[in-house]
PDB file of C-alpha atoms in Angstrom:
ATOM      1  CA  UNK A   1      26.610 -19.496 -40.950  1.00 53.00           C
ATOM      2  CA  UNK A   2      28.892 -16.363 -40.648  1.00 55.00           C
ATOM      3  CA  UNK A   3      27.107 -15.276 -37.622  1.00 59.00           C
ATOM      4  CA  UNK A   4      27.530 -18.388 -36.083  1.00 56.00           C
ATOM      5  CA  UNK A   5      31.234 -18.620 -36.609  1.00 60.00           C
ATOM      6  CA  UNK A   6      31.453 -15.063 -35.151  1.00 56.00           C
ATOM      7  CA  UNK A   7      29.640 -16.250 -31.978  1.00 56.00           C
ATOM      8  CA  UNK A   8      31.627 -19.187 -31.836  1.00 60.00           C
ATOM      9  CA  UNK A   9      34.953 -16.963 -32.002  1.00 63.00           C
ATOM     10  CA  UNK A  10      33.773 -14.869 -29.261  1.00 63.00           C
ATOM     11  CA  UNK A  11      32.747 -17.596 -27.100  1.00 66.00           C
ATOM     12  CA  UNK A  12      36.183 -18.984 -27.287  1.00 65.00           C
ATOM     13  CA  UNK A  13      37.807 -15.882 -26.668  1.00 67.00           C
ATOM     14  CA  UNK A  14      35.508 -15.106 -23.471  1.00 64.00           C
ATOM     15  CA  UNK A  15      36.353 -18.591 -22.134  1.00 64.00           C
ATOM     16  CA  UNK A  16      39.935 -18.124 -22.562  1.00 66.00           C
ATOM     17  CA  UNK A  17      39.884 -14.641 -20.856  1.00 68.00           C
ATOM     18  CA  UNK A  18      36.995 -14.967 -18.763  1.00 78.00           C
ATOM     19  CA  UNK A  19      38.114 -12.402 -15.903  1.00 84.00           C
ATOM     20  CA  UNK A  20      39.899  -9.803 -17.897  1.00 87.00           C
ATOM     21  CA  UNK A  21      36.922  -9.629 -20.482  1.00 89.00           C
ATOM     22  CA  UNK A  22      34.243  -9.303 -17.515  1.00 91.00           C
ATOM     23  CA  UNK A  23      36.367  -6.705 -15.987  1.00 93.00           C
ATOM     24  CA  UNK A  24      36.753  -4.578 -19.123  1.00 94.00           C
ATOM     25  CA  UNK A  25      32.932  -4.781 -19.548  1.00 94.00           C
ATOM     26  CA  UNK A  26      32.264  -3.936 -15.947  1.00 95.00           C
ATOM     27  CA  UNK A  27      34.471  -0.827 -16.669  1.00 96.00           C
ATOM     28  CA  UNK A  28      32.324   0.097 -19.544  1.00 97.00           C
ATOM     29  CA  UNK A  29      29.087  -0.177 -17.541  1.00 97.00           C
ATOM     30  CA  UNK A  30      30.607   1.929 -14.918  1.00 97.00           C
ATOM     31  CA  UNK A  31      31.749   4.505 -17.439  1.00 97.00           C
ATOM     32  CA  UNK A  32      27.903   4.692 -18.799  1.00 97.00           C
ATOM     33  CA  UNK A  33      26.593   5.148 -15.368  1.00 97.00           C
ATOM     34  CA  UNK A  34      29.176   8.195 -14.801  1.00 97.00           C
ATOM     35  CA  UNK A  35      28.090   9.599 -17.967  1.00 98.00           C
ATOM     36  CA  UNK A  36      24.386   9.132 -17.656  1.00 97.00           C
ATOM     37  CA  UNK A  37      24.641  10.456 -13.999  1.00 97.00           C
ATOM     38  CA  UNK A  38      26.419  13.845 -15.348  1.00 97.00           C
ATOM     39  CA  UNK A  39      23.647  14.605 -17.867  1.00 97.00           C
ATOM     40  CA  UNK A  40      20.868  13.897 -15.473  1.00 96.00           C
ATOM     41  CA  UNK A  41      22.671  16.269 -13.068  1.00 95.00           C
ATOM     42  CA  UNK A  42      23.112  18.728 -15.815  1.00 95.00           C
ATOM     43  CA  UNK A  43      19.287  18.422 -16.683  1.00 94.00           C
ATOM     44  CA  UNK A  44      18.465  19.003 -12.937  1.00 93.00           C
ATOM     45  CA  UNK A  45      20.435  22.153 -12.965  1.00 91.00           C
ATOM     46  CA  UNK A  46      18.595  23.459 -16.125  1.00 88.00           C
ATOM     47  CA  UNK A  47      15.264  22.576 -14.267  1.00 87.00           C
ATOM     48  CA  UNK A  48      16.214  24.397 -11.167  1.00 86.00           C
ATOM     49  CA  UNK A  49      17.614  27.598 -12.571  1.00 82.00           C
ATOM     50  CA  UNK A  50      15.952  28.133 -16.014  1.00 75.00           C
ATOM     51  CA  UNK A  51      12.464  26.192 -15.219  1.00 75.00           C
ATOM     52  CA  UNK A  52      13.180  23.554 -18.202  1.00 80.00           C
ATOM     53  CA  UNK A  53      14.651  20.318 -19.074  1.00 89.00           C
ATOM     54  CA  UNK A  54      16.395  20.339 -22.404  1.00 93.00           C
ATOM     55  CA  UNK A  55      16.620  16.505 -22.238  1.00 96.00           C
ATOM     56  CA  UNK A  56      13.569  14.382 -23.269  1.00 95.00           C
ATOM     57  CA  UNK A  57      15.384  11.084 -22.908  1.00 96.00           C
ATOM     58  CA  UNK A  58      18.746   9.345 -22.105  1.00 97.00           C
ATOM     59  CA  UNK A  59      19.664   5.821 -23.520  1.00 97.00           C
ATOM     60  CA  UNK A  60      22.635   3.578 -22.830  1.00 97.00           C
ATOM     61  CA  UNK A  61      23.892   0.646 -24.531  1.00 96.00           C
ATOM     62  CA  UNK A  62      26.921  -1.560 -24.710  1.00 96.00           C
ATOM     63  CA  UNK A  63      28.163  -2.884 -28.065  1.00 94.00           C
ATOM     64  CA  UNK A  64      27.171  -6.457 -28.762  1.00 90.00           C
ATOM     65  CA  UNK A  65      29.775  -9.176 -28.954  1.00 87.00           C
ATOM     66  CA  UNK A  66      29.286  -9.959 -32.412  1.00 86.00           C
ATOM     67  CA  UNK A  67      29.416  -6.037 -33.390  1.00 90.00           C
ATOM     68  CA  UNK A  68      32.763  -5.877 -31.437  1.00 92.00           C
ATOM     69  CA  UNK A  69      34.163  -8.853 -33.332  1.00 90.00           C
ATOM     70  CA  UNK A  70      32.939  -7.479 -36.878  1.00 90.00           C
ATOM     71  CA  UNK A  71      34.570  -4.078 -36.060  1.00 92.00           C
ATOM     72  CA  UNK A  72      37.823  -5.736 -35.072  1.00 93.00           C
ATOM     73  CA  UNK A  73      38.008  -7.753 -38.323  1.00 91.00           C
ATOM     74  CA  UNK A  74      37.160  -4.652 -40.477  1.00 92.00           C
ATOM     75  CA  UNK A  75      40.154  -2.824 -38.950  1.00 93.00           C
ATOM     76  CA  UNK A  76      42.206  -6.386 -39.575  1.00 95.00           C
ATOM     77  CA  UNK A  77      42.860  -6.548 -35.609  1.00 93.00           C
ATOM     78  CA  UNK A  78      43.215  -9.803 -33.623  1.00 90.00           C
ATOM     79  CA  UNK A  79      40.451 -10.373 -30.971  1.00 89.00           C
ATOM     80  CA  UNK A  80      42.325  -9.241 -27.836  1.00 90.00           C
ATOM     81  CA  UNK A  81      41.582  -7.036 -24.688  1.00 91.00           C
ATOM     82  CA  UNK A  82      43.992  -4.286 -25.630  1.00 93.00           C
ATOM     83  CA  UNK A  83      42.997  -4.002 -29.204  1.00 94.00           C
ATOM     84  CA  UNK A  84      39.235  -3.886 -28.074  1.00 94.00           C
ATOM     85  CA  UNK A  85      40.355  -1.061 -25.556  1.00 94.00           C
ATOM     86  CA  UNK A  86      42.590   0.911 -27.638  1.00 94.00           C
ATOM     87  CA  UNK A  87      40.808   0.730 -30.813  1.00 95.00           C
ATOM     88  CA  UNK A  88      37.041   0.521 -30.347  1.00 95.00           C
ATOM     89  CA  UNK A  89      35.897   3.686 -28.976  1.00 96.00           C
ATOM     90  CA  UNK A  90      32.128   2.996 -28.907  1.00 95.00           C
ATOM     91  CA  UNK A  91      31.925   0.116 -26.874  1.00 97.00           C
ATOM     92  CA  UNK A  92      30.020   1.998 -24.498  1.00 98.00           C
ATOM     93  CA  UNK A  93      27.410   4.419 -26.038  1.00 98.00           C
ATOM     94  CA  UNK A  94      25.049   6.956 -24.480  1.00 98.00           C
ATOM     95  CA  UNK A  95      22.463   8.671 -26.740  1.00 98.00           C
ATOM     96  CA  UNK A  96      20.939  12.001 -25.605  1.00 98.00           C
ATOM     97  CA  UNK A  97      17.832  13.266 -27.038  1.00 97.00           C
ATOM     98  CA  UNK A  98      17.081  16.814 -26.646  1.00 96.00           C
ATOM     99  CA  UNK A  99      14.148  19.104 -27.388  1.00 93.00           C
ATOM    100  CA  UNK A 100      15.997  21.651 -29.667  1.00 95.00           C
ATOM    101  CA  UNK A 101      19.288  21.670 -31.616  1.00 96.00           C
ATOM    102  CA  UNK A 102      20.216  24.669 -29.448  1.00 94.00           C
ATOM    103  CA  UNK A 103      20.015  22.379 -26.591  1.00 95.00           C
ATOM    104  CA  UNK A 104      22.378  19.984 -28.138  1.00 97.00           C
ATOM    105  CA  UNK A 105      25.404  22.392 -28.419  1.00 97.00           C
ATOM    106  CA  UNK A 106      24.498  23.868 -24.991  1.00 94.00           C
ATOM    107  CA  UNK A 107      24.665  20.621 -23.169  1.00 96.00           C
ATOM    108  CA  UNK A 108      27.647  19.222 -25.045  1.00 97.00           C
ATOM    109  CA  UNK A 109      29.531  22.392 -24.219  1.00 96.00           C
ATOM    110  CA  UNK A 110      28.511  22.194 -20.614  1.00 95.00           C
ATOM    111  CA  UNK A 111      29.535  18.427 -20.377  1.00 97.00           C
ATOM    112  CA  UNK A 112      32.953  19.027 -22.040  1.00 97.00           C
ATOM    113  CA  UNK A 113      33.888  21.831 -19.763  1.00 97.00           C
ATOM    114  CA  UNK A 114      33.903  19.452 -16.663  1.00 97.00           C
ATOM    115  CA  UNK A 115      37.377  18.821 -15.828  1.00 95.00           C
ATOM    116  CA  UNK A 116      37.301  15.025 -15.656  1.00 96.00           C
ATOM    117  CA  UNK A 117      35.733  14.738 -19.278  1.00 97.00           C
ATOM    118  CA  UNK A 118      38.475  14.589 -21.892  1.00 98.00           C
ATOM    119  CA  UNK A 119      37.677  15.051 -25.720  1.00 98.00           C
ATOM    120  CA  UNK A 120      38.972  12.297 -27.861  1.00 97.00           C
ATOM    121  CA  UNK A 121      37.005  13.202 -30.939  1.00 97.00           C
ATOM    122  CA  UNK A 122      34.244  15.211 -32.151  1.00 98.00           C
ATOM    123  CA  UNK A 123      32.048  14.758 -35.115  1.00 98.00           C
ATOM    124  CA  UNK A 124      29.153  17.272 -36.103  1.00 98.00           C
ATOM    125  CA  UNK A 125      26.656  15.546 -38.525  1.00 98.00           C
ATOM    126  CA  UNK A 126      24.386  18.232 -37.823  1.00 98.00           C
ATOM    127  CA  UNK A 127      26.333  21.013 -39.500  1.00 97.00           C
ATOM    128  CA  UNK A 128      27.483  18.143 -41.792  1.00 97.00           C
ATOM    129  CA  UNK A 129      24.992  15.273 -42.401  1.00 97.00           C
ATOM    130  CA  UNK A 130      26.134  12.108 -43.793  1.00 96.00           C
ATOM    131  CA  UNK A 131      25.186  11.412 -47.326  1.00 94.00           C
ATOM    132  CA  UNK A 132      22.133   9.353 -46.335  1.00 93.00           C
ATOM    133  CA  UNK A 133      20.711  12.275 -44.386  1.00 95.00           C
ATOM    134  CA  UNK A 134      21.777  11.184 -40.768  1.00 96.00           C
ATOM    135  CA  UNK A 135      22.291  14.094 -38.370  1.00 98.00           C
ATOM    136  CA  UNK A 136      23.664  14.036 -34.942  1.00 98.00           C
ATOM    137  CA  UNK A 137      26.692  15.200 -32.916  1.00 98.00           C
ATOM    138  CA  UNK A 138      29.054  12.489 -31.747  1.00 98.00           C
ATOM    139  CA  UNK A 139      31.675  12.832 -29.190  1.00 98.00           C
ATOM    140  CA  UNK A 140      34.158  10.283 -28.046  1.00 98.00           C
ATOM    141  CA  UNK A 141      35.331  11.211 -24.689  1.00 98.00           C
ATOM    142  CA  UNK A 142      37.267   9.434 -21.978  1.00 97.00           C
ATOM    143  CA  UNK A 143      36.093   9.531 -18.151  1.00 97.00           C
ATOM    144  CA  UNK A 144      37.463   8.299 -14.925  1.00 97.00           C
ATOM    145  CA  UNK A 145      35.869   5.450 -12.818  1.00 97.00           C
ATOM    146  CA  UNK A 146      36.968   5.131  -9.404  1.00 94.00           C
ATOM    147  CA  UNK A 147      37.644   1.444  -8.355  1.00 92.00           C
ATOM    148  CA  UNK A 148      38.583   0.216  -5.134  1.00 90.00           C
ATOM    149  CA  UNK A 149      42.523   0.398  -5.548  1.00 89.00           C
ATOM    150  CA  UNK A 150      42.717   2.796  -8.812  1.00 91.00           C
ATOM    151  CA  UNK A 151      41.218   5.274 -11.241  1.00 94.00           C
ATOM    152  CA  UNK A 152      40.940   3.991 -14.635  1.00 95.00           C
ATOM    153  CA  UNK A 153      40.108   6.242 -17.751  1.00 97.00           C
ATOM    154  CA  UNK A 154      37.367   4.712 -19.804  1.00 97.00           C
ATOM    155  CA  UNK A 155      36.443   5.822 -23.555  1.00 97.00           C
ATOM    156  CA  UNK A 156      32.655   6.558 -24.199  1.00 98.00           C
ATOM    157  CA  UNK A 157      30.799   7.452 -27.167  1.00 98.00           C
ATOM    158  CA  UNK A 158      27.931  10.425 -26.643  1.00 98.00           C
ATOM    159  CA  UNK A 159      25.345  10.915 -29.245  1.00 98.00           C
ATOM    160  CA  UNK A 160      23.151  14.013 -29.212  1.00 98.00           C
ATOM    161  CA  UNK A 161      20.073  14.089 -31.309  1.00 98.00           C
ATOM    162  CA  UNK A 162      16.949  16.281 -31.405  1.00 97.00           C
ATOM    163  CA  UNK A 163      13.565  14.213 -31.095  1.00 96.00           C
ATOM    164  CA  UNK A 164      13.182  14.423 -35.075  1.00 96.00           C
ATOM    165  CA  UNK A 165      16.681  13.298 -35.468  1.00 97.00           C
ATOM    166  CA  UNK A 166      16.141  10.409 -33.339  1.00 97.00           C
ATOM    167  CA  UNK A 167      12.916   9.638 -35.002  1.00 95.00           C
ATOM    168  CA  UNK A 168      14.483   9.282 -38.229  1.00 95.00           C
ATOM    169  CA  UNK A 169      17.412   7.495 -37.279  1.00 95.00           C
ATOM    170  CA  UNK A 170      15.457   4.996 -35.177  1.00 92.00           C
ATOM    171  CA  UNK A 171      13.172   4.207 -38.341  1.00 91.00           C
ATOM    172  CA  UNK A 172      15.899   4.312 -40.830  1.00 90.00           C
ATOM    173  CA  UNK A 173      17.737   1.381 -39.301  1.00 84.00           C
ATOM    174  CA  UNK A 174      14.560  -0.499 -39.087  1.00 85.00           C
ATOM    175  CA  UNK A 175      13.567   0.218 -42.616  1.00 84.00           C
ATOM    176  CA  UNK A 176      16.927   0.074 -44.450  1.00 75.00           C
ATOM    177  CA  UNK A 177      18.897  -2.720 -42.872  1.00 72.00           C
ATOM    178  CA  UNK A 178      18.859  -6.494 -43.033  1.00 58.00           C
ATOM    179  CA  UNK A 179      16.279  -6.298 -45.896  1.00 65.00           C
ATOM    180  CA  UNK A 180      16.465  -8.915 -48.725  1.00 74.00           C
ATOM    181  CA  UNK A 181      15.530  -6.340 -51.478  1.00 75.00           C
ATOM    182  CA  UNK A 182      16.959  -5.698 -54.940  1.00 81.00           C
ATOM    183  CA  UNK A 183      19.526  -2.852 -55.359  1.00 83.00           C
ATOM    184  CA  UNK A 184      17.040  -1.090 -57.432  1.00 87.00           C
ATOM    185  CA  UNK A 185      14.543  -1.198 -54.618  1.00 85.00           C
ATOM    186  CA  UNK A 186      17.249  -0.240 -51.899  1.00 86.00           C
ATOM    187  CA  UNK A 187      18.078   2.771 -53.934  1.00 88.00           C
ATOM    188  CA  UNK A 188      14.470   4.033 -54.084  1.00 90.00           C
ATOM    189  CA  UNK A 189      14.493   3.446 -50.265  1.00 89.00           C
ATOM    190  CA  UNK A 190      17.301   5.597 -49.684  1.00 91.00           C
ATOM    191  CA  UNK A 191      16.006   8.437 -52.013  1.00 93.00           C
ATOM    192  CA  UNK A 192      12.843   8.432 -49.956  1.00 93.00           C
ATOM    193  CA  UNK A 193      14.601   8.241 -46.724  1.00 93.00           C
ATOM    194  CA  UNK A 194      17.061  11.045 -47.493  1.00 94.00           C
ATOM    195  CA  UNK A 195      13.773  13.154 -48.425  1.00 95.00           C
ATOM    196  CA  UNK A 196      12.392  12.267 -44.894  1.00 95.00           C
ATOM    197  CA  UNK A 197      15.877  13.454 -43.342  1.00 96.00           C
ATOM    198  CA  UNK A 198      15.395  16.818 -45.250  1.00 95.00           C
ATOM    199  CA  UNK A 199      11.666  17.043 -43.751  1.00 95.00           C
ATOM    200  CA  UNK A 200      12.852  16.366 -40.180  1.00 96.00           C
ATOM    201  CA  UNK A 201      15.792  18.986 -40.643  1.00 96.00           C
ATOM    202  CA  UNK A 202      13.032  21.648 -41.674  1.00 96.00           C
ATOM    203  CA  UNK A 203      10.869  20.592 -38.864  1.00 95.00           C
ATOM    204  CA  UNK A 204      13.851  21.231 -36.566  1.00 96.00           C
ATOM    205  CA  UNK A 205      14.457  24.500 -37.727  1.00 95.00           C
ATOM    206  CA  UNK A 206      11.044  25.508 -37.589  1.00 95.00           C
ATOM    207  CA  UNK A 207      10.439  24.607 -33.904  1.00 94.00           C
ATOM    208  CA  UNK A 208      13.708  26.473 -33.500  1.00 92.00           C
ATOM    209  CA  UNK A 209      12.308  29.599 -35.161  1.00 92.00           C
ATOM    210  CA  UNK A 210       9.066  29.293 -33.062  1.00 91.00           C
ATOM    211  CA  UNK A 211      10.863  28.864 -29.774  1.00 87.00           C
ATOM    212  CA  UNK A 212      13.102  32.117 -30.751  1.00 87.00           C
ATOM    213  CA  UNK A 213      10.111  34.015 -31.653  1.00 86.00           C
ATOM    214  CA  UNK A 214       8.425  33.100 -28.106  1.00 81.00           C
ATOM    215  CA  UNK A 215      11.926  33.639 -26.358  1.00 77.00           C
ATOM    216  CA  UNK A 216      12.010  37.262 -27.708  1.00 76.00           C
ATOM    217  CA  UNK A 217       8.499  37.997 -26.835  1.00 71.00           C
ATOM    218  CA  UNK A 218       8.836  36.478 -23.175  1.00 62.00           C
ATOM    219  CA  UNK A 219       6.199  34.088 -23.611  1.00 57.00           C
ATOM    220  CA  UNK A 220       8.337  30.640 -23.469  1.00 56.00           C
ATOM    221  CA  UNK A 221       9.180  30.234 -19.911  1.00 50.00           C
ATOM    222  CA  UNK A 222      12.557  28.806 -18.941  1.00 51.00           C
ATOM    223  CA  UNK A 223      14.614  30.477 -21.717  1.00 49.00           C
ATOM    224  CA  UNK A 224      16.069  32.936 -19.273  1.00 48.00           C
ATOM    225  CA  UNK A 225      17.023  32.630 -15.728  1.00 46.00           C
ATOM    226  CA  UNK A 226      14.110  32.877 -13.190  1.00 45.00           C
ATOM    227  CA  UNK A 227      16.212  34.633 -10.891  1.00 44.00           C
ATOM    228  CA  UNK A 228      19.669  36.608 -11.584  1.00 47.00           C
ATOM    229  CA  UNK A 229      22.616  34.269 -11.426  1.00 46.00           C
ATOM    230  CA  UNK A 230      23.833  35.482  -8.119  1.00 48.00           C
ATOM    231  CA  UNK A 231      20.116  35.297  -6.487  1.00 42.00           C
ATOM    232  CA  UNK A 232      19.738  31.756  -7.974  1.00 44.00           C
ATOM    233  CA  UNK A 233      22.869  30.504  -6.172  1.00 48.00           C
ATOM    234  CA  UNK A 234      21.917  31.977  -2.876  1.00 47.00           C
ATOM    235  CA  UNK A 235      18.292  30.399  -3.268  1.00 43.00           C
ATOM    236  CA  UNK A 236      19.950  27.094  -3.665  1.00 42.00           C
ATOM    237  CA  UNK A 237      22.245  27.328  -0.780  1.00 47.00           C
ATOM    238  CA  UNK A 238      19.492  28.585   1.342  1.00 41.00           C
ATOM    239  CA  UNK A 239      17.234  25.679   0.165  1.00 39.00           C
ATOM    240  CA  UNK A 240      20.092  23.135   0.836  1.00 46.00           C
ATOM    241  CA  UNK A 241      20.628  24.543   4.395  1.00 46.00           C
ATOM    242  CA  UNK A 242      17.069  24.317   5.241  1.00 41.00           C
ATOM    243  CA  UNK A 243      17.027  20.834   4.133  1.00 42.00           C
ATOM    244  CA  UNK A 244      19.939  19.801   6.091  1.00 45.00           C
ATOM    245  CA  UNK A 245      18.690  21.683   9.354  1.00 48.00           C
ATOM    246  CA  UNK A 246      15.288  19.787   8.971  1.00 42.00           C
ATOM    247  CA  UNK A 247      17.004  16.233   9.248  1.00 43.00           C
TER     248      UNK A 247
END
């Protein structure tokens, strides 16, 4: 019944402000495309110069209408376009799943160093995990989207996880939420999930150790430039020139 009321409330809101709401959601979708493209470009650059791809997968999502309304109610805010834009920073979300923990910080630094990315907020749940064991690096950023007659800055939440972090978070959500279980059983599940989170952390650390050991021995391809930076850049421009001449 409560969910139906939320749906009805949002439906009424959308009907009353159809065009502004559609414009706002279009802006968020455009911002997602911009951020996703940035990470795809970074991944290609790593592949070109370092012979490796640090990104395993990229996922994007727009927050559901019911989730938007619930979050506004939690903040005691009225359902308006300005309240959504100025107070909810995770309407548009991007999740970047990386191979190693080191890749997370490397990609995040490269992303934030771009001159059209403004950092609004950073929460490092890798160094400081949540009480339930959740680990991830969260960034709230603002990026520009270029429209026919204006440039608009839009907020996007970016989450970085390793494969192990993403595995735990995805299954924890399926196991823990929306279950009609007693408090005692939920407490037991929470303890078991926390233990699983510790195992995943140990797994990430062990894989990082193995990668570092191989890197020191020179066995792991791609963790140092294939060519010196200046030579790499010259090769890249040379390939570009050949491709242009062959058109």
